[in-house]
Amino acid sequence: MKRTYIKDVVSGEVNKVQGYLENIRDKKTMAFLVIKDTTGKLQVTIEKEKSPEIAETISGLLPHSFVTIEGMVVENEFVKMGGKELIPDSFIVDSRAEALPLGEDANIDVRLDYRWIDLRSTRNTLIFKAQTELVRALREYCANNNFMEIHTPKIIGAASESGSDVFELEYFDKKAYLAQSPQFYKQLAMAAGFERVFETGPVFRAEKSFTNKHATEFTGFDIEMSYIESFEDVMSFEENMIAYALKFVKEKYGDELKEEFGEEVIVPEVPFPRMKLKDIYDELEKRYNFTVPESEKNDLTTEAERLCKELAKDKFGHEFLFVTDFPADKRAFYHMRKDGMPQGYDLIWKGVEITTGAQREHRYEILKKQAEEKGLDQDVKYYLDFFKYGCPPHGGFGIGVDRLTMLLTGLPIKEVALVFRGPNRVTP
């Protein structure tokens, strides 16, 4: 018999359901079980006198055992879960669970030690359902706009951008590194004439950061696009893509996210507001009496970034804010410059940076000079070769899927990564 998901069970018919037992109440004459799959929960009611073999099977069975049950689903107004219950004819224990090593009040580190059990909760399942819809919509938007999906190497022969914050590894008789972004290979695709590409894949950062938003491995969503006129084209594409994706998430899971996490999914209006870095510090001082030393105003400090949530809301009535006009020493060498100013931006959502984007420098001699300024020309020689034989003007951005999910739910990044990786965690 074909399996039926719990959300699709039909009353008055025999259904086959599979999942794990979330709860077991084994009484003297009756037993009441709750079976759960990714779509919902269903009560299973057993009259022991009528089903002695099934009663014997469940004797001593512990919650979280995985089972396959067949039986008639009937309406019962006294059943709180959807007013339905299953009366089993067949009950197979696929896998018996031992007593669980963690309870509902376990701290995050214990939960991460037993992540596969922690993930069984309805709350955690919702996180990844919403993330699935989010990424699906991002990919769909790109595909609808003539993008090709690519998959770039994660073992690379030189540090991706600066020589720091990369994991070094032994690669036979030489050194190699784990990619901290697909940047160089997205640009290789531009030089290859692919014009528009996107990728969803792992990103590695060797940063000893212990914040709620940092991880040493996370999932990135990256795009690169040719024949742009300025980085405004990149910002325009990103804001429309994000609005498209959040619309889909809101329609499918907005109510559940609001109920479970207290976070309303707001579909943003486009265009997103834009501000220069200098103007942001001026506004933060004027509105919130926030100041930093002049030496720190060449980048967004952590506190300034956080205050951008209030600034975007108070000044523009918006959750998003593009920040532009960062000085060259705070931007990657491959960002195009105009009158010395890098042609790029950061995108802040709810006071957290989710994107760095830019128009790239596609002219070989200029790019080589900018790499030399940062002492990287030898390290990235293979990358510079991409531009020797012609390359169209282009730009792009990278956006963290885990950070997007974190901000959708209001949870720390440890709780929204399927299996978190940080400076002190490489298991399970």
XYZ file of C-alpha atoms in Angstrom:
428
model
C 0.000 0.000 0.000
C 1.277 3.477 -0.886
C 2.190 5.802 1.948
C -0.031 8.806 2.667
C 1.377 11.946 4.280
C -0.500 12.850 7.431
C -1.793 16.120 5.976
C -3.431 14.092 3.191
C -5.078 11.254 5.158
C -8.674 10.601 4.145
C -11.394 9.841 6.677
C -13.419 6.721 6.009
C -10.533 5.031 4.190
C -7.606 2.798 5.102
C -4.412 4.874 5.139
C -0.759 3.948 5.505
C 1.238 6.479 7.528
C 4.916 6.521 8.459
C 6.851 8.625 10.916
C 8.009 8.644 14.496
C 5.995 8.515 17.693
C 6.048 11.909 19.341
C 3.989 10.778 22.327
C 2.809 7.484 23.845
C 0.105 7.088 26.498
C -0.130 3.391 27.240
C -3.175 2.805 29.487
C -4.565 -0.444 30.878
C -7.181 -1.015 28.209
C -6.335 1.693 25.656
C -3.255 3.224 24.144
C -3.069 6.645 22.519
C -0.114 7.475 20.309
C 0.814 10.541 18.302
C 2.620 9.831 15.047
C 4.420 12.699 13.321
C 5.845 13.218 9.868
C 7.062 16.417 8.185
C 3.507 17.394 7.262
C 1.719 17.017 10.583
C 0.572 14.812 13.454
C -2.136 12.167 13.816
C -3.561 10.374 16.829
C -3.441 6.584 16.748
C -5.976 4.904 19.033
C -5.582 1.242 20.068
C -8.209 -0.814 21.890
C -6.048 -3.505 23.447
C -8.796 -6.120 23.711
C -9.525 -5.839 19.978
C -5.873 -5.642 18.928
C -3.820 -7.799 21.345
C -0.895 -8.242 18.913
C -0.541 -4.493 18.379
C -0.860 -3.916 22.132
C 2.021 -6.339 22.676
C 4.069 -4.621 19.968
C 3.810 -1.204 21.600
C 4.509 -2.502 25.104
C 7.717 -0.870 26.279
C 7.989 1.217 23.104
C 9.579 4.619 23.714
C 8.802 7.949 22.041
C 10.718 8.750 18.844
C 10.590 5.164 17.635
C 9.925 5.081 13.897
C 6.868 3.139 12.788
C 4.682 2.198 9.832
C 0.953 1.993 10.574
C -1.983 1.003 8.403
C -5.603 1.408 9.392
C -8.907 3.198 9.034
C -8.941 6.937 9.652
C -12.162 8.066 11.309
C -13.627 11.366 12.403
C -13.653 12.017 16.166
C -14.648 15.440 17.465
C -12.934 14.747 20.800
C -9.499 14.430 19.160
C -7.757 17.794 19.364
C -5.423 17.194 16.408
C -7.678 17.793 13.445
C -10.617 15.785 14.759
C -9.281 12.546 13.247
C -7.772 9.337 14.578
C -6.325 6.223 13.026
C -7.480 2.776 14.182
C -4.591 0.465 13.256
C -4.889 -2.912 11.551
C -1.125 -3.211 11.099
C 1.634 -1.762 13.270
C 5.304 -2.229 12.344
C 8.192 -0.866 14.414
C 10.821 0.168 11.884
C 13.310 1.327 14.518
C 13.109 1.355 18.316
C 14.351 4.474 20.077
C 16.287 4.483 23.310
C 15.513 7.032 26.009
C 16.293 10.471 24.586
C 19.511 12.128 25.840
C 18.003 15.626 25.832
C 14.819 17.261 27.040
C 12.869 20.306 25.972
C 14.906 22.541 28.298
C 18.313 21.417 26.991
C 20.729 24.259 26.222
C 21.868 24.982 22.690
C 25.189 23.148 22.981
C 23.523 19.929 24.128
C 20.929 20.313 21.387
C 23.679 20.697 18.805
C 25.415 17.588 20.147
C 22.241 15.678 19.282
C 21.183 17.827 16.350
C 19.401 15.029 14.490
C 17.011 14.648 17.425
C 16.671 18.381 17.981
C 15.645 18.845 14.351
C 12.595 16.589 14.778
C 10.584 19.336 16.456
C 7.803 21.082 14.542
C 9.554 24.372 15.259
C 12.782 23.293 13.601
C 11.023 21.622 10.700
C 9.327 24.956 9.968
C 12.700 26.709 9.771
C 13.813 24.484 6.929
C 10.475 24.491 5.163
C 10.665 28.286 5.067
C 14.310 28.172 3.979
C 13.410 25.746 1.191
C 10.772 28.155 -0.103
C 13.191 31.076 0.199
C 15.978 29.430 -1.796
C 13.530 28.009 -4.336
C 12.212 31.514 -4.987
C 15.724 32.998 -5.266
C 16.689 30.339 -7.793
C 13.421 30.740 -9.664
C 13.866 34.501 -9.932
C 17.334 34.027 -11.395
C 16.182 31.322 -13.799
C 13.314 33.566 -14.942
C 15.858 36.302 -15.701
C 18.121 34.275 -18.001
C 20.643 33.109 -15.404
C 22.508 29.821 -15.639
C 23.237 27.818 -12.496
C 26.900 26.915 -12.008
C 28.852 24.934 -9.415
C 32.306 26.292 -8.695
C 35.259 24.490 -7.060
C 35.619 24.729 -3.296
C 39.256 23.586 -3.280
C 41.307 26.436 -4.719
C 44.982 27.095 -5.287
C 45.080 30.612 -3.841
C 43.209 32.554 -1.179
C 39.958 33.899 -2.638
C 40.364 37.560 -1.844
C 42.912 38.695 0.697
C 45.044 35.809 1.913
C 43.402 35.874 5.346
C 40.410 34.126 6.856
C 40.875 30.998 4.737
C 41.312 27.373 5.723
C 44.560 25.933 4.454
C 44.789 22.242 3.605
C 47.280 19.741 2.268
C 46.590 18.947 -1.351
C 48.942 16.122 -2.237
C 52.356 17.819 -2.438
C 51.168 21.425 -2.295
C 49.009 23.839 -0.342
C 45.407 24.532 -1.206
C 42.556 26.405 0.434
C 38.828 26.103 1.010
C 37.046 28.813 -0.957
C 35.768 31.730 1.094
C 33.568 32.696 -1.836
C 32.935 31.617 -5.450
C 33.940 35.109 -6.563
C 36.809 34.336 -8.905
C 34.957 31.548 -10.670
C 31.807 33.597 -11.111
C 34.023 36.087 -12.935
C 35.612 33.281 -14.946
C 32.072 32.552 -16.141
C 31.696 36.205 -17.150
C 34.946 35.992 -19.142
C 33.568 32.804 -20.715
C 30.595 34.746 -22.038
C 27.978 33.099 -19.796
C 26.611 36.608 -19.079
C 24.433 35.719 -16.058
C 25.169 33.015 -13.479
C 24.120 32.039 -9.985
C 25.225 29.442 -7.471
C 24.046 28.029 -4.168
C 26.869 26.362 -2.275
C 29.108 26.169 0.791
C 31.339 29.051 1.833
C 34.231 28.739 4.305
C 35.553 31.496 6.587
C 38.396 30.887 9.037
C 37.183 33.549 11.457
C 37.288 33.001 15.217
C 34.031 34.844 15.705
C 31.625 33.839 18.452
C 28.624 35.992 17.566
C 25.016 35.114 16.843
C 25.568 35.715 13.114
C 28.956 34.156 12.279
C 29.835 30.624 11.202
C 32.955 29.042 9.737
C 30.900 27.265 7.066
C 27.604 28.471 5.682
C 25.531 28.397 2.520
C 25.925 31.258 0.095
C 23.699 32.385 -2.756
C 25.824 34.195 -5.332
C 25.063 35.900 -8.615
C 27.160 37.611 -11.286
C 25.803 39.474 -14.302
C 27.377 41.023 -17.409
C 26.693 44.166 -19.387
C 25.771 46.339 -16.447
C 26.156 50.117 -16.591
C 26.890 50.582 -12.898
C 26.548 48.897 -9.524
C 23.056 50.403 -9.415
C 22.043 47.647 -11.825
C 23.296 45.069 -9.324
C 21.415 46.682 -6.442
C 18.261 46.871 -8.522
C 18.456 43.187 -9.358
C 19.064 42.187 -5.745
C 16.245 44.254 -4.267
C 13.755 42.866 -6.767
C 14.983 39.315 -6.194
C 14.640 39.629 -2.407
C 11.162 41.155 -2.664
C 10.137 38.298 -4.974
C 11.467 35.644 -2.601
C 9.959 37.132 0.555
C 6.578 37.362 -1.160
C 6.642 33.602 -1.730
C 7.770 32.867 1.821
C 5.046 35.088 3.258
C 2.322 33.491 1.168
C 3.284 29.950 2.140
C 4.649 30.215 5.683
C 4.070 33.785 6.854
C 1.330 32.898 9.327
C 3.250 29.947 10.777
C 6.451 31.992 11.158
C 4.516 34.728 12.924
C 2.852 32.250 15.268
C 5.977 30.204 16.023
C 8.674 32.896 16.157
C 6.784 36.164 16.499
C 8.436 37.453 13.318
C 6.258 38.979 10.628
C 7.442 38.465 7.073
C 7.238 41.875 5.424
C 7.439 42.001 1.651
C 9.601 45.082 1.046
C 8.767 47.837 -1.377
C 11.302 48.562 -4.097
C 13.526 50.403 -4.566
C 15.263 49.940 -1.224
C 16.612 53.123 0.373
C 20.249 53.987 -0.295
C 22.669 56.007 1.841
C 26.355 56.850 1.693
C 28.477 55.620 4.592
C 29.348 59.156 5.671
C 25.700 60.209 5.663
C 24.780 57.241 7.825
C 27.183 58.304 10.568
C 25.842 61.857 10.334
C 22.275 60.594 10.717
C 23.135 58.238 13.567
C 24.684 61.098 15.491
C 21.804 63.464 14.760
C 19.011 60.993 15.518
C 20.453 58.746 18.221
C 23.448 60.690 19.570
C 25.680 57.854 18.363
C 29.311 58.718 17.672
C 32.514 56.850 16.887
C 36.073 58.105 16.460
C 36.842 59.471 12.987
C 39.284 56.581 12.473
C 36.370 54.109 12.616
C 34.135 55.904 10.150
C 35.718 54.217 7.137
C 33.545 51.149 7.776
C 30.326 50.244 9.574
C 31.047 49.305 13.171
C 28.978 46.510 14.700
C 26.899 48.974 16.690
C 26.417 51.287 13.697
C 25.260 48.327 11.630
C 22.795 47.372 14.358
C 21.447 50.947 14.533
C 20.807 50.869 10.792
C 17.706 48.853 11.653
C 16.245 51.849 13.481
C 17.559 54.307 10.927
C 15.968 52.467 7.999
C 12.680 52.211 9.873
C 12.611 55.797 11.190
C 13.889 57.567 8.089
C 12.410 55.430 5.327
C 9.799 53.138 6.895
C 11.780 50.206 5.533
C 13.574 47.097 6.817
C 16.377 47.228 4.222
C 19.134 49.759 3.643
C 21.834 49.890 0.972
C 25.093 51.441 2.204
C 27.468 52.822 -0.449
C 30.715 54.801 -0.747
C 33.095 52.690 1.327
C 36.770 53.671 1.029
C 39.049 51.548 -1.149
C 41.023 50.089 1.771
C 37.816 48.451 3.052
C 36.808 46.888 -0.253
C 38.240 43.993 -2.257
C 40.845 44.807 -4.889
C 38.571 43.667 -7.735
C 35.886 46.286 -7.052
C 35.753 48.887 -9.806
C 36.646 52.384 -8.659
C 35.357 55.701 -9.955
C 37.357 58.755 -8.933
C 38.967 56.479 -6.332
C 35.633 55.352 -4.859
C 34.763 51.640 -4.985
C 31.576 51.055 -6.935
C 29.939 48.757 -4.430
C 27.647 48.447 -1.454
C 26.561 46.520 1.601
C 22.933 45.586 2.142
C 21.638 45.728 5.716
C 18.468 43.924 6.770
C 17.140 44.362 10.300
C 20.501 45.738 11.425
C 22.584 42.875 9.983
C 24.747 42.884 6.866
C 23.488 40.238 4.453
C 25.296 41.209 1.245
C 28.396 42.789 -0.176
C 28.032 43.605 -3.857
C 29.798 45.665 -6.491
C 30.606 46.363 -10.063
C 33.856 44.504 -10.754
C 36.909 45.853 -12.508
C 37.033 43.998 -15.835
C 39.984 45.808 -17.456
C 43.137 43.742 -17.086
C 45.751 46.470 -16.543
C 43.669 48.346 -13.983
C 42.756 45.143 -12.137
C 46.386 44.065 -12.053
C 47.401 47.427 -10.608
C 44.744 47.222 -7.894
C 45.918 43.723 -6.957
C 49.499 45.016 -6.770
C 48.405 47.787 -4.387
C 47.266 45.131 -1.911
C 50.290 42.898 -2.547
C 48.180 40.148 -4.080
C 49.216 40.187 -7.733
C 51.304 37.005 -7.466
C 48.771 35.171 -5.310
C 45.973 35.805 -7.807
C 47.937 35.576 -11.056
C 45.692 32.773 -12.347
C 42.656 34.964 -11.664
C 44.147 37.965 -13.456
C 44.639 35.754 -16.514
C 40.845 35.536 -16.856
C 40.862 39.159 -18.034
C 43.721 39.054 -20.557
C 41.555 37.872 -23.405
C 38.570 40.161 -23.017
C 35.806 40.346 -20.442
C 32.495 42.267 -20.433
C 31.630 44.828 -17.752
C 29.945 42.964 -14.909
C 29.036 42.897 -11.236
C 27.356 40.782 -8.631
C 26.881 39.937 -4.995
C 26.860 37.169 -2.443
C 24.118 36.686 0.109
C 24.116 34.311 3.087
C 21.202 31.859 3.101
C 21.741 31.151 6.794
C 21.661 34.845 7.672
C 18.475 35.320 5.700
C 16.914 32.415 7.581
C 18.209 33.789 10.879
C 16.528 37.132 10.228
C 13.304 35.494 9.038
C 12.983 33.645 12.346
C 14.760 35.953 14.795
C 16.986 33.066 15.921
C 20.798 32.849 16.260
C 22.646 31.333 13.319
C 23.427 28.185 15.353
C 19.742 27.331 15.349
C 19.036 27.889 11.662
C 22.021 26.047 10.178
C 21.192 22.398 9.576
C 24.452 21.446 11.307
C 26.377 24.426 12.680
C 30.103 24.912 12.144
C 31.983 27.360 14.353
C 35.474 27.748 15.827
C 34.669 25.219 18.576
C 32.367 22.867 16.698
C 33.151 20.359 13.957
C 30.750 17.596 15.098
C 28.317 16.004 14.573
